[in-house]
Coordinates of C-alpha atoms and ligand atoms in Angstrom, one line a residue:
M1 CA 0.0 0.0 0.0
I2 CA 1.4 3.4 -1.0
T3 CA 2.3 5.7 1.9
I4 CA 2.2 9.5 2.0
H5 CA 6.0 9.6 1.7
E6 CA 5.9 7.3 -1.4
L7 CA 3.1 9.3 -3.0
R8 CA 5.0 12.6 -2.5
K9 CA 8.1 11.1 -4.1
K10 CA 6.2 9.6 -7.0
Y11 CA 4.6 12.9 -7.8
I12 CA 7.9 14.7 -7.9
D13 CA 9.5 11.9 -9.9
F14 CA 6.7 11.9 -12.5
F15 CA 7.0 15.6 -13.1
V16 CA 10.7 15.5 -13.2
T17 CA 10.5 13.0 -16.0
K18 CA 8.3 15.6 -17.7
G19 CA 11.0 18.2 -17.5
H20 CA 10.0 20.0 -14.3
A21 CA 12.6 21.3 -11.8
E22 CA 11.9 20.6 -8.1
I23 CA 11.5 23.7 -5.9
S24 CA 10.2 22.2 -2.6
G25 CA 11.0 23.5 0.8
K26 CA 9.4 26.9 1.1
S27 CA 8.4 28.3 4.5
L28 CA 4.9 28.2 6.0
I29 CA 5.4 31.9 6.9
P30 CA 5.1 34.0 3.9
E31 CA 7.7 36.8 3.7
N32 CA 6.9 40.1 2.2
D33 CA 3.3 39.2 1.6
P34 CA 1.1 41.2 3.8
T35 CA -2.1 39.6 2.7
V36 CA -1.9 36.2 4.5
L37 CA -0.7 35.0 7.9
F38 CA 0.4 31.6 6.6
T39 CA 1.1 29.9 3.3
T40 CA -2.4 28.7 2.4
A41 CA -1.8 27.1 -1.0
G42 CA 1.1 25.7 -3.0
M43 CA 0.9 28.7 -5.3
Q44 CA 1.4 31.3 -2.6
P45 CA 5.3 31.4 -2.8
L46 CA 4.9 31.5 -6.6
V47 CA 2.8 34.6 -6.8
P48 CA 5.6 36.9 -8.1
Y49 CA 6.4 34.4 -10.8
L50 CA 2.8 33.9 -11.8
L51 CA 2.6 37.7 -12.1
G52 CA 5.6 37.6 -14.5
E53 CA 8.9 37.6 -12.6
P54 CA 11.2 35.0 -14.2
H55 CA 11.8 32.0 -12.0
P56 CA 15.5 31.0 -11.6
A57 CA 14.6 27.3 -11.9
G58 CA 12.8 27.7 -15.2
K59 CA 9.3 27.5 -16.6
R60 CA 8.3 23.9 -15.5
L61 CA 8.3 23.5 -11.7
V62 CA 7.2 20.9 -9.3
D63 CA 7.0 20.9 -5.5
F64 CA 5.4 19.7 -2.3
Q65 CA 4.4 22.5 0.0
K66 CA 3.2 22.5 3.6
C67 CA 0.1 24.7 4.0
V68 CA -2.0 26.0 6.9
R69 CA -5.6 27.1 6.4
T70 CA -7.6 27.8 9.6
G71 CA -10.8 29.1 7.9
D72 CA -12.5 25.8 8.6
I73 CA -11.0 25.2 12.1
D74 CA -14.4 24.6 13.7
E75 CA -15.1 21.8 11.2
V76 CA -11.9 20.0 12.3
G77 CA -12.9 16.9 14.3
D78 CA -15.0 15.3 11.5
E79 CA -13.3 12.7 9.3
S80 CA -11.9 15.0 6.7
H81 CA -11.1 18.6 7.7
L82 CA -7.5 19.5 8.4
T83 CA -5.8 22.8 9.3
C84 CA -2.5 21.7 8.0
F85 CA -2.0 19.8 4.8
E86 CA 0.5 19.2 2.0
M87 CA -0.1 20.3 -1.5
L88 CA 1.6 18.7 -4.4
G89 CA 1.9 21.1 -7.3
N90 CA 3.2 21.4 -10.8
W91 CA 3.6 24.7 -12.5
S92 CA 3.9 26.0 -16.0
L93 CA 5.1 29.6 -16.1
G94 CA 4.0 30.4 -19.7
D95 CA 5.2 27.0 -20.9
Y96 CA 2.5 24.3 -21.4
F97 CA -1.2 25.1 -20.9
K98 CA -4.6 23.3 -20.6
K99 CA -4.2 20.4 -22.9
E100 CA -0.8 19.2 -21.6
S101 CA -1.6 19.9 -18.0
I102 CA -4.7 17.8 -18.2
A103 CA -2.8 15.0 -20.0
F104 CA -0.1 15.0 -17.3
S105 CA -2.8 14.7 -14.6
W106 CA -4.5 11.9 -16.3
E107 CA -1.3 10.0 -17.0
F108 CA -0.2 10.3 -13.4
L109 CA -3.5 9.2 -11.9
T110 CA -4.4 6.3 -14.2
S111 CA -1.2 5.0 -15.7
P112 CA -0.2 1.5 -14.3
K113 CA 3.3 2.9 -14.0
W114 CA 2.2 5.7 -11.6
L115 CA -1.0 5.7 -9.5
A116 CA -3.0 3.2 -11.5
L117 CA -6.4 4.6 -10.3
D118 CA -9.5 3.2 -12.0
P119 CA -10.5 5.7 -14.7
S120 CA -14.2 4.8 -14.3
M121 CA -14.1 6.2 -10.7
I122 CA -12.9 9.6 -11.9
S123 CA -15.0 12.7 -12.9
V124 CA -13.9 16.2 -13.7
T125 CA -15.4 19.7 -13.8
V126 CA -14.6 22.6 -16.1
F127 CA -15.5 26.3 -16.1
Q128 CA -19.0 27.1 -17.4
G129 CA -18.1 30.5 -18.7
D130 CA -19.2 34.0 -17.8
E131 CA -18.4 37.6 -18.7
N132 CA -14.7 37.1 -17.7
A133 CA -13.8 34.0 -19.7
P134 CA -15.6 31.7 -22.1
R135 CA -17.0 28.3 -21.5
D136 CA -13.9 26.1 -21.2
E137 CA -14.4 23.8 -24.2
T138 CA -10.6 23.4 -24.5
S139 CA -10.3 21.6 -21.2
A140 CA -13.5 19.6 -21.8
A141 CA -12.1 18.5 -25.1
A142 CA -8.8 17.6 -23.6
W143 CA -10.5 15.3 -21.0
A144 CA -12.7 13.8 -23.7
A145 CA -9.7 13.0 -25.9
L146 CA -8.2 11.0 -23.0
G147 CA -11.4 8.9 -22.8
V148 CA -13.4 10.6 -20.0
P149 CA -17.0 10.1 -21.0
K150 CA -19.2 13.2 -21.5
D151 CA -21.4 12.4 -18.5
R152 CA -18.4 12.6 -16.3
I153 CA -17.5 16.1 -17.3
A154 CA -19.6 18.9 -15.6
Y155 CA -19.6 22.6 -16.5
L156 CA -19.8 24.6 -13.4
P157 CA -19.9 28.4 -12.6
A158 CA -17.2 30.6 -11.2
C159 CA -18.1 29.8 -7.5
D160 CA -16.9 26.3 -8.2
N161 CA -14.4 26.6 -11.1
W162 CA -12.7 29.9 -10.8
W163 CA -9.7 29.9 -8.5
A164 CA -8.0 32.9 -6.8
A165 CA -5.7 33.1 -3.8
G166 CA -7.3 36.2 -2.5
P167 CA -9.5 39.1 -3.5
T168 CA -6.8 40.3 -5.9
G169 CA -3.9 38.7 -7.6
P170 CA -3.4 35.9 -10.2
C171 CA -6.5 33.8 -10.9
G172 CA -8.3 31.9 -13.6
P173 CA -10.7 29.2 -14.5
D174 CA -9.9 25.7 -13.2
S175 CA -10.6 22.1 -13.9
E176 CA -11.1 19.9 -10.8
I177 CA -10.6 16.2 -10.5
F178 CA -12.8 14.0 -8.3
Y179 CA -12.7 10.4 -7.2
W180 CA -15.8 8.4 -6.3
V181 CA -16.0 7.6 -2.5
G182 CA -19.7 6.8 -2.5
E183 CA -21.4 3.4 -2.5
G184 CA -21.9 1.4 -5.6
T185 CA -21.2 2.6 -9.2
P186 CA -20.8 6.3 -9.7
P187 CA -23.8 8.0 -11.4
A188 CA -23.5 10.5 -14.3
L189 CA -22.5 14.0 -13.3
S190 CA -24.9 17.0 -13.7
N191 CA -24.1 20.6 -14.3
K192 CA -25.8 21.4 -11.0
G193 CA -22.8 20.6 -9.0
V194 CA -20.8 17.7 -7.5
D195 CA -21.9 16.0 -4.3
P196 CA -18.8 16.4 -2.1
K197 CA -19.9 13.6 0.2
R198 CA -19.6 11.1 -2.6
W199 CA -17.0 12.6 -4.9
M200 CA -13.7 13.6 -3.2
E201 CA -11.8 16.4 -4.9
I202 CA -8.2 15.4 -5.2
W203 CA -6.6 17.7 -7.7
N204 CA -7.2 21.2 -9.1
N205 CA -5.7 22.4 -12.3
V206 CA -5.9 26.2 -12.4
F207 CA -5.3 28.0 -15.7
M208 CA -3.9 31.3 -14.4
E209 CA -4.0 33.8 -17.2
F210 CA -5.6 36.6 -15.4
N211 CA -4.7 39.1 -12.7
R212 CA -7.5 40.6 -10.6
V213 CA -6.3 44.2 -10.0
D214 CA -9.4 45.3 -8.1
E215 CA -13.1 44.4 -7.9
K216 CA -13.8 45.8 -11.3
T217 CA -10.6 45.2 -13.2
L218 CA -9.4 41.8 -14.5
V219 CA -6.4 42.0 -16.8
K220 CA -4.5 39.3 -18.7
L221 CA -1.2 38.2 -17.2
P222 CA 1.9 38.4 -19.4
A223 CA 1.8 34.6 -19.8
Q224 CA -0.6 31.7 -19.7
N225 CA 0.3 29.8 -16.5
V226 CA -0.7 26.6 -14.9
D227 CA -1.0 26.1 -11.2
T228 CA -2.1 22.7 -10.0
G229 CA -2.6 21.5 -6.5
M230 CA -3.1 17.9 -5.4
G231 CA -4.1 17.2 -1.8
L232 CA -1.5 14.7 -0.5
E233 CA -3.5 13.4 2.5
R234 CA -6.8 13.1 0.5
T235 CA -5.2 11.3 -2.4
V236 CA -3.4 8.8 -0.2
C237 CA -6.6 8.2 1.6
I238 CA -8.2 7.1 -1.7
L239 CA -5.2 5.1 -2.8
Q240 CA -5.3 3.2 0.5
G241 CA -9.1 2.7 0.3
K242 CA -9.5 4.5 3.7
K243 CA -12.7 6.3 4.6
S244 CA -10.8 9.1 6.5
V245 CA -7.5 10.9 6.3
Y246 CA -7.2 10.2 10.0
D247 CA -6.9 6.5 9.2
T248 CA -3.8 7.0 7.1
E249 CA -0.3 6.9 8.5
A250 CA -0.2 10.7 8.1
F251 CA -2.0 10.5 11.5
G252 CA -1.6 7.0 12.8
P253 CA 1.6 7.6 14.9
I254 CA 0.1 10.9 16.3
I255 CA -3.1 9.2 17.3
E256 CA -1.2 6.3 18.9
A257 CA 0.8 8.9 21.0
I258 CA -2.5 10.5 22.2
E259 CA -4.0 7.1 23.0
A260 CA -1.0 6.3 25.1
V261 CA -1.2 9.5 27.2
A262 CA -4.9 9.4 27.5
G263 CA -5.2 5.7 28.2
Y264 CA -8.0 5.6 25.6
A265 CA -8.4 3.4 22.6
Y266 CA -9.3 5.4 19.4
R267 CA -12.6 4.4 17.8
S268 CA -14.4 3.3 21.0
D269 CA -16.4 6.4 21.7
P270 CA -17.5 8.9 19.0
E271 CA -17.3 12.0 21.2
K272 CA -13.8 11.1 22.4
D273 CA -12.7 10.2 18.9
R274 CA -13.6 13.7 17.8
S275 CA -11.3 15.1 20.5
V276 CA -8.5 12.7 19.4
R277 CA -8.8 14.0 15.8
I278 CA -8.9 17.6 16.9
I279 CA -5.7 17.1 19.0
S280 CA -3.9 15.2 16.3
D281 CA -4.7 17.8 13.7
H282 CA -3.9 20.8 15.9
V283 CA -0.7 19.3 17.3
R284 CA 0.5 18.6 13.7
T285 CA -0.2 22.1 12.7
A286 CA 1.4 23.6 15.7
T287 CA 4.5 21.4 15.2
F288 CA 4.8 22.6 11.6
I289 CA 4.5 26.2 12.5
L290 CA 6.9 26.0 15.4
G291 CA 9.3 23.9 13.4
D292 CA 9.5 26.3 10.5
P293 CA 12.8 28.1 9.9
K294 CA 10.7 31.3 10.2
A295 CA 8.6 30.1 13.1
V296 CA 6.2 32.4 14.9
M297 CA 5.7 32.0 18.6
P298 CA 2.4 31.9 20.4
S299 CA 1.2 35.5 21.0
N300 CA -1.9 37.6 21.0
V301 CA -1.6 39.0 17.5
G302 CA -1.6 37.7 13.9
A303 CA -0.1 34.3 13.1
G304 CA 1.0 34.0 16.8
Y305 CA -2.6 34.2 17.9
V306 CA -3.7 31.6 15.5
L307 CA -1.0 29.3 16.8
R308 CA -2.0 30.1 20.4
R309 CA -5.7 29.2 19.7
I310 CA -4.7 26.0 18.0
I311 CA -2.6 24.9 21.0
R312 CA -5.2 25.9 23.5
R313 CA -7.9 24.0 21.7
A314 CA -5.8 20.9 21.7
V315 CA -5.2 21.3 25.4
R316 CA -8.9 21.7 26.1
H317 CA -9.6 18.5 24.2
G318 CA -6.9 16.7 26.1
R319 CA -8.7 17.6 29.3
K320 CA -11.9 16.2 27.7
L321 CA -10.0 12.9 27.3
G322 CA -9.1 13.1 31.0
I323 CA -5.5 14.1 30.5
E324 CA -4.1 16.4 33.2
G325 CA -1.0 18.5 32.9
S326 CA 0.9 19.1 29.7
F327 CA 1.1 16.3 27.2
L328 CA 1.4 17.8 23.7
A329 CA 5.1 17.2 23.5
K330 CA 4.5 13.4 23.0
P331 CA 2.2 13.6 19.9
A332 CA 4.4 16.5 18.6
A333 CA 7.5 14.2 18.8
A334 CA 5.5 11.6 16.8
V335 CA 4.9 14.4 14.1
I336 CA 8.6 15.2 14.0
D337 CA 9.6 11.6 13.7
N338 CA 7.1 10.9 10.9
F339 CA 7.8 14.1 8.9
A340 CA 11.4 14.9 9.4
G341 CA 12.4 13.1 6.2
P342 CA 10.7 15.5 3.8
F343 CA 10.8 18.4 6.3
P344 CA 14.3 18.3 7.9
E345 CA 13.6 21.6 9.6
L346 CA 11.3 19.8 12.1
A347 CA 14.3 17.7 13.4
A348 CA 16.6 20.7 13.4
N349 CA 14.1 22.7 15.5
R350 CA 12.9 19.8 17.7
D351 CA 13.8 21.4 21.0
R352 CA 12.2 24.7 20.2
V353 CA 8.9 22.9 19.1
L354 CA 8.7 20.8 22.3
D355 CA 9.8 23.6 24.6
E356 CA 7.3 26.1 23.2
L357 CA 4.5 23.7 23.3
I358 CA 5.1 22.8 26.9
K359 CA 5.5 26.5 27.9
E360 CA 2.2 27.5 26.1
E361 CA 0.3 24.5 27.6
E362 CA 1.5 25.4 31.1
K363 CA 0.5 29.0 30.6
F364 CA -3.0 27.9 29.5
L365 CA -3.4 25.4 32.3
E366 CA -2.8 28.4 34.6
T367 CA -5.5 30.3 32.8
L368 CA -7.8 27.4 33.4
V369 CA -7.0 27.3 37.1
K370 CA -7.7 31.1 37.3
G371 CA -10.9 30.7 35.5
E372 CA -12.0 28.0 37.8
R373 CA -11.1 30.1 40.8
E374 CA -13.2 33.0 39.5
F375 CA -16.1 30.6 38.9
E376 CA -15.9 29.4 42.5
K377 CA -16.1 33.0 43.6
M378 CA -19.2 33.6 41.5
L379 CA -20.8 30.4 42.6
P380 CA -22.6 31.5 45.9
N381 CA -24.4 34.2 44.0
L382 CA -25.1 32.0 41.1
L383 CA -26.7 29.4 43.3
K384 CA -29.2 32.1 44.5
N385 CA -30.8 32.1 41.0
P386 CA -34.0 30.2 41.3
Q387 CA -34.0 29.1 37.7
K388 CA -30.5 27.7 38.1
V389 CA -29.3 29.6 35.0
M390 CA -26.0 31.4 34.8
S391 CA -26.2 34.5 32.6
G392 CA -24.5 34.4 29.3
R393 CA -22.9 37.8 30.0
L394 CA -21.1 36.4 33.1
A395 CA -19.9 33.4 31.1
F396 CA -18.6 35.8 28.4
K397 CA -16.8 37.7 31.1
L398 CA -15.0 34.6 32.1
Y399 CA -14.1 34.0 28.5
D400 CA -13.1 37.5 27.7
T401 CA -11.2 38.4 30.8
Y402 CA -9.6 35.0 31.7
G403 CA -9.7 33.3 28.3
F404 CA -11.8 30.6 30.0
P405 CA -13.6 28.6 27.4
I406 CA -17.4 28.5 27.4
E407 CA -17.5 24.7 27.3
L408 CA -15.7 24.6 30.6
T409 CA -18.0 27.1 32.1
E410 CA -20.9 25.0 31.0
E411 CA -19.2 21.9 32.5
L412 CA -18.7 23.7 35.9
A413 CA -22.2 25.0 35.8
S414 CA -23.6 21.6 35.2
E415 CA -21.6 20.1 38.0
N416 CA -23.4 22.5 40.2
G417 CA -26.8 21.7 38.8
M418 CA -27.0 24.8 36.6
K419 CA -27.1 25.7 33.0
V420 CA -25.5 28.6 31.1
N421 CA -27.7 31.0 29.1
R422 CA -26.0 29.9 25.9
P423 CA -27.9 32.2 23.4
E424 CA -26.9 35.2 25.5
F425 CA -23.3 34.1 25.5
D426 CA -23.4 33.4 21.8
E427 CA -24.7 36.8 21.1
A428 CA -21.9 38.5 23.2
Y429 CA -19.4 36.2 21.5
K430 CA -20.6 37.0 18.0
K431 CA -20.4 40.7 18.6
H432 CA -16.8 40.3 19.9
Q433 CA -16.0 38.1 16.8
E434 CA -17.4 40.7 14.4
L435 CA -15.2 43.3 16.0
S436 CA -12.1 41.2 15.9
R437 CA -12.9 40.0 12.4
A438 CA -13.3 43.6 11.2
G439 CA -9.8 44.1 12.7
S440 CA -8.2 41.2 10.9
E441 CA -9.9 42.0 7.6
Q442 CA -7.9 45.1 7.5
L443 CA -5.1 42.8 6.8
F444 CA -6.7 41.6 3.6
K445 CA -7.9 45.0 2.5
G446 CA -6.7 45.6 -1.0
G447 CA -5.2 42.2 -1.5
L448 CA -2.0 41.3 -3.3
A449 CA -2.0 43.6 -6.3
D450 CA -3.0 46.7 -4.5
H451 CA -0.2 46.3 -2.0
S452 CA 2.3 45.0 -4.4
E453 CA 3.9 48.3 -5.3
V454 CA 4.3 49.5 -1.7
S455 CA 5.4 46.0 -0.6
T456 CA 8.1 46.0 -3.3
K457 CA 9.5 49.3 -2.1
Y458 CA 9.6 48.0 1.5
H459 CA 11.2 44.8 0.3
S460 CA 14.0 46.7 -1.5
A461 CA 14.4 48.9 1.6
T462 CA 15.1 45.7 3.7
H463 CA 18.1 45.0 1.5
L464 CA 19.5 48.5 2.1
L465 CA 18.7 48.3 5.8
Q466 CA 20.5 44.9 6.2
Q467 CA 23.6 46.2 4.5
A468 CA 23.6 49.4 6.6
L469 CA 23.3 47.4 9.8
T470 CA 26.3 45.3 8.7
I471 CA 28.3 48.5 8.2
V472 CA 27.3 50.1 11.5
L473 CA 27.2 47.0 13.8
G474 CA 29.3 44.4 12.1
P475 CA 29.0 41.3 10.0
H476 CA 27.2 39.2 12.7
I477 CA 23.8 40.8 12.1
A478 CA 22.1 37.9 10.3
Q479 CA 18.5 38.4 9.3
K480 CA 16.1 36.6 11.5
G481 CA 12.9 37.5 10.0
S482 CA 11.1 40.2 8.0
N483 CA 7.5 41.2 7.7
I484 CA 6.0 43.9 5.5
T485 CA 2.6 45.5 5.5
A486 CA 1.3 48.4 3.5
E487 CA 2.1 50.7 6.4
R488 CA 5.5 49.6 7.6
M489 CA 8.4 47.1 7.6
R490 CA 9.7 45.0 10.5
F491 CA 13.1 43.5 10.4
D492 CA 14.6 41.1 12.9
F493 CA 18.3 40.5 13.2
A494 CA 20.9 38.9 15.4
H495 CA 22.6 41.4 17.7
P496 CA 23.4 41.0 21.4
A497 CA 22.6 44.6 22.7
P498 CA 20.1 47.4 22.2
M499 CA 21.3 49.8 19.5
T500 CA 22.3 53.3 20.6
K501 CA 20.7 56.4 19.3
E502 CA 23.8 57.2 17.3
E503 CA 23.9 53.8 15.7
L504 CA 20.2 54.1 14.6
Q505 CA 20.9 57.5 13.2
R506 CA 23.8 56.3 11.2
V507 CA 21.9 53.3 9.8
E508 CA 19.0 55.6 8.8
A509 CA 21.4 58.0 7.2
I510 CA 23.2 55.3 5.2
V511 CA 19.9 53.9 3.9
N512 CA 18.7 57.3 2.8
E513 CA 22.1 58.1 1.2
Q514 CA 21.8 54.9 -1.0
I515 CA 18.3 55.9 -1.9
A516 CA 19.5 59.4 -2.9
R517 CA 22.2 57.8 -5.0
D518 CA 19.4 56.2 -7.1
L519 CA 21.4 53.0 -7.6
P520 CA 20.3 50.7 -10.3
V521 CA 18.8 47.4 -9.1
T522 CA 19.7 44.4 -11.3
M523 CA 19.0 40.7 -11.1
E524 CA 21.0 37.8 -12.2
I525 CA 20.4 34.1 -12.1
M526 CA 23.3 32.0 -10.9
K527 CA 24.3 28.8 -9.0
L528 CA 24.0 29.2 -5.3
D529 CA 27.7 28.5 -4.7
D530 CA 28.6 31.1 -7.4
A531 CA 26.3 33.6 -5.7
K532 CA 27.9 33.1 -2.4
A533 CA 31.4 33.3 -3.9
A534 CA 30.4 36.6 -5.5
G535 CA 29.6 37.9 -2.0
A536 CA 25.8 37.7 -2.2
R537 CA 24.1 37.5 1.2
A538 CA 21.9 34.4 1.7
L539 CA 19.7 33.5 4.6
F540 CA 21.2 30.9 6.9
G541 CA 19.0 27.8 7.2
E542 CA 16.9 28.8 4.2
K543 CA 16.5 26.1 1.5
Y544 CA 17.4 27.4 -1.9
E545 CA 17.2 25.9 -5.3
E546 CA 20.5 25.2 -7.1
D547 CA 19.9 28.2 -9.3
V548 CA 19.0 31.4 -7.5
K549 CA 18.2 35.0 -8.2
V550 CA 20.7 37.5 -7.0
Y551 CA 19.6 41.1 -6.6
T552 CA 22.3 43.8 -6.7
M553 CA 21.8 47.4 -5.8
G554 CA 24.7 49.3 -7.3
D555 CA 27.9 48.8 -5.4
F556 CA 26.1 48.7 -2.1
S557 CA 24.2 45.4 -1.7
K558 CA 24.0 41.9 -3.1
E559 CA 21.5 39.4 -1.9
V560 CA 20.0 36.0 -2.9
C561 CA 16.3 36.8 -3.1
G562 CA 13.2 35.9 -4.9
G563 CA 12.2 39.5 -5.6
P564 CA 10.5 41.5 -6.9
H565 CA 12.3 44.8 -6.3
V566 CA 12.2 48.4 -7.5
E567 CA 14.2 49.2 -10.6
R568 CA 16.2 52.0 -8.9
T569 CA 16.7 52.7 -5.2
G570 CA 15.5 56.3 -5.8
M571 CA 12.0 54.8 -6.1
I572 CA 12.0 53.7 -2.5
G573 CA 11.2 57.1 -0.9
K574 CA 12.4 58.4 2.4
F575 CA 13.3 55.8 5.0
R576 CA 12.7 56.4 8.7
I577 CA 13.3 54.1 11.6
Q578 CA 10.4 54.2 14.1
K579 CA 11.7 52.1 16.8
E580 CA 14.2 49.5 17.8
Q581 CA 13.4 46.9 20.5
S582 CA 14.2 43.4 21.6
S583 CA 12.5 40.6 19.7
S584 CA 13.8 37.6 21.6
A585 CA 17.1 36.6 23.3
G586 CA 19.9 37.9 21.1
V587 CA 17.5 39.2 18.4
R588 CA 16.7 42.9 17.8
R589 CA 13.7 44.2 15.9
I590 CA 13.5 47.4 13.9
Y591 CA 10.3 49.0 12.7
A592 CA 10.6 51.4 9.9
V593 CA 8.4 53.3 7.5
L594 CA 8.8 54.8 4.0
E595 CA 7.6 58.4 3.6
Ligands
LIG1 N1 -4.0 27.0 -6.2 C1 -4.9 25.9 -6.4 C2 -5.4 25.4 -5.1 O1 -4.9 25.7 -4.0 C3 -4.2 24.8 -7.1 O2 -2.9 24.7 -6.7 O3 -6.4 24.6 -5.1

């Protein structure tokens, strides 16, 4: 039976035989992309190339990419939803298009040499057409030519068959591939839609030839690109004839570790099984985030907050299984052992992953103790209520002030013969959610294309900043992270002490001097070793392809970097450092703006 590790390798091997260069190994934390907190699709690291930047590895690319999507986090616990998954992808940057892409997919899926899936269990969808693009007869004809019967090809509208990473950016019609997981023989497909309970989507071929600039403007990209994404866990589930991704070995060892700490046998109680699945999904996601070379730590903002929520939810479900104290390090170790082959960063960062998990768990357990104490204090008053109902507002206060989860408040209430006014709590909670969502939507405002010009300027400014820091502080100041929004840049670097006012002024002056010199910015593709020999700065611990892009800014800076960048430093604007502070032990953080 094929394993996830074998499927991943087969996919790469297949596309390598078709002339694709492997580019796997990108971080889960997108750099210089202010529109997302995590890499949510295989195409995310490729956005600049889909928009027209040349890729150093060529026009045919293949990779496996770890992705995190937390939009469906509340659905996790069923048999299929995941917050962390791997996407297998092949890419054509203006090379082949619909016909070849579809033929590759079909060959890989059905050829006895590759996956040998039964063609009669496969169906596909293509774009129905609208004012943006015509009905996709080219893709339908390509499927038909391979032997897919007409009644297994459905034409669906944009909500199903138009793919975009965000409100703006590269996009286009797609053709999706499904495998029959229902009972009996698969029926004919209709143009009304595909029943997701009986047809599992395993692969999506997106024909990216458009760029959405804003709500009203869709423009053609410089090239006709292909972006495909195959769900690794789902496909292996089908290949193994399993009903659930949680029954594959992507989760087996993690579930075993949870069974051992909980003293519970998976598949003996549906309610507990749900908790086991939630813990196993969440611990896998947290391990991948903490094990990333550009890891974020649990915090109260942005990606760190998502991580914190994931860990806390896992702890809470651990308590439901009767686990006391911290336990996540055990299933996390199982994740590391199982995935360190394809993701060596997990083994390299093993201590950090386990330490951070334990720290965060202990912190949360303290919160729980505090919440319980507050509840005890409220109890005498609560018991006076003749209806034995605790107000939702009070329950919300426990949640809001102490982070105490509503389910635990309900549990404590019920132990004392009471109920919580849940509709009232839900209302307060919804209001709170709306407020915080409004906040986080700010992050998506505008999307990729709107921000891209500003982001590019900030991105070029980080190169100047890094070189200026090297001049003022010394060659030890390795970059530890960078984050750009439309409003500011943040740059983390290794340095043992706070910077003095004079040092900051000098750095700022040097950057502005290089901007004033209006240096030309040029790009060259070369072998990584040659780039290093030429004195180009490269990130330590980052996985690069053999051929890399090197950006040079006049005689001032040379860095291995994916781009894009401004054409001349004069386009950057005036650079101003806002503050300098500690980021973590031995790492300083600078916030700066362009004016
Ligand atoms: N970008 C598409 C997806 O995520 C195909 O890779 O489904």
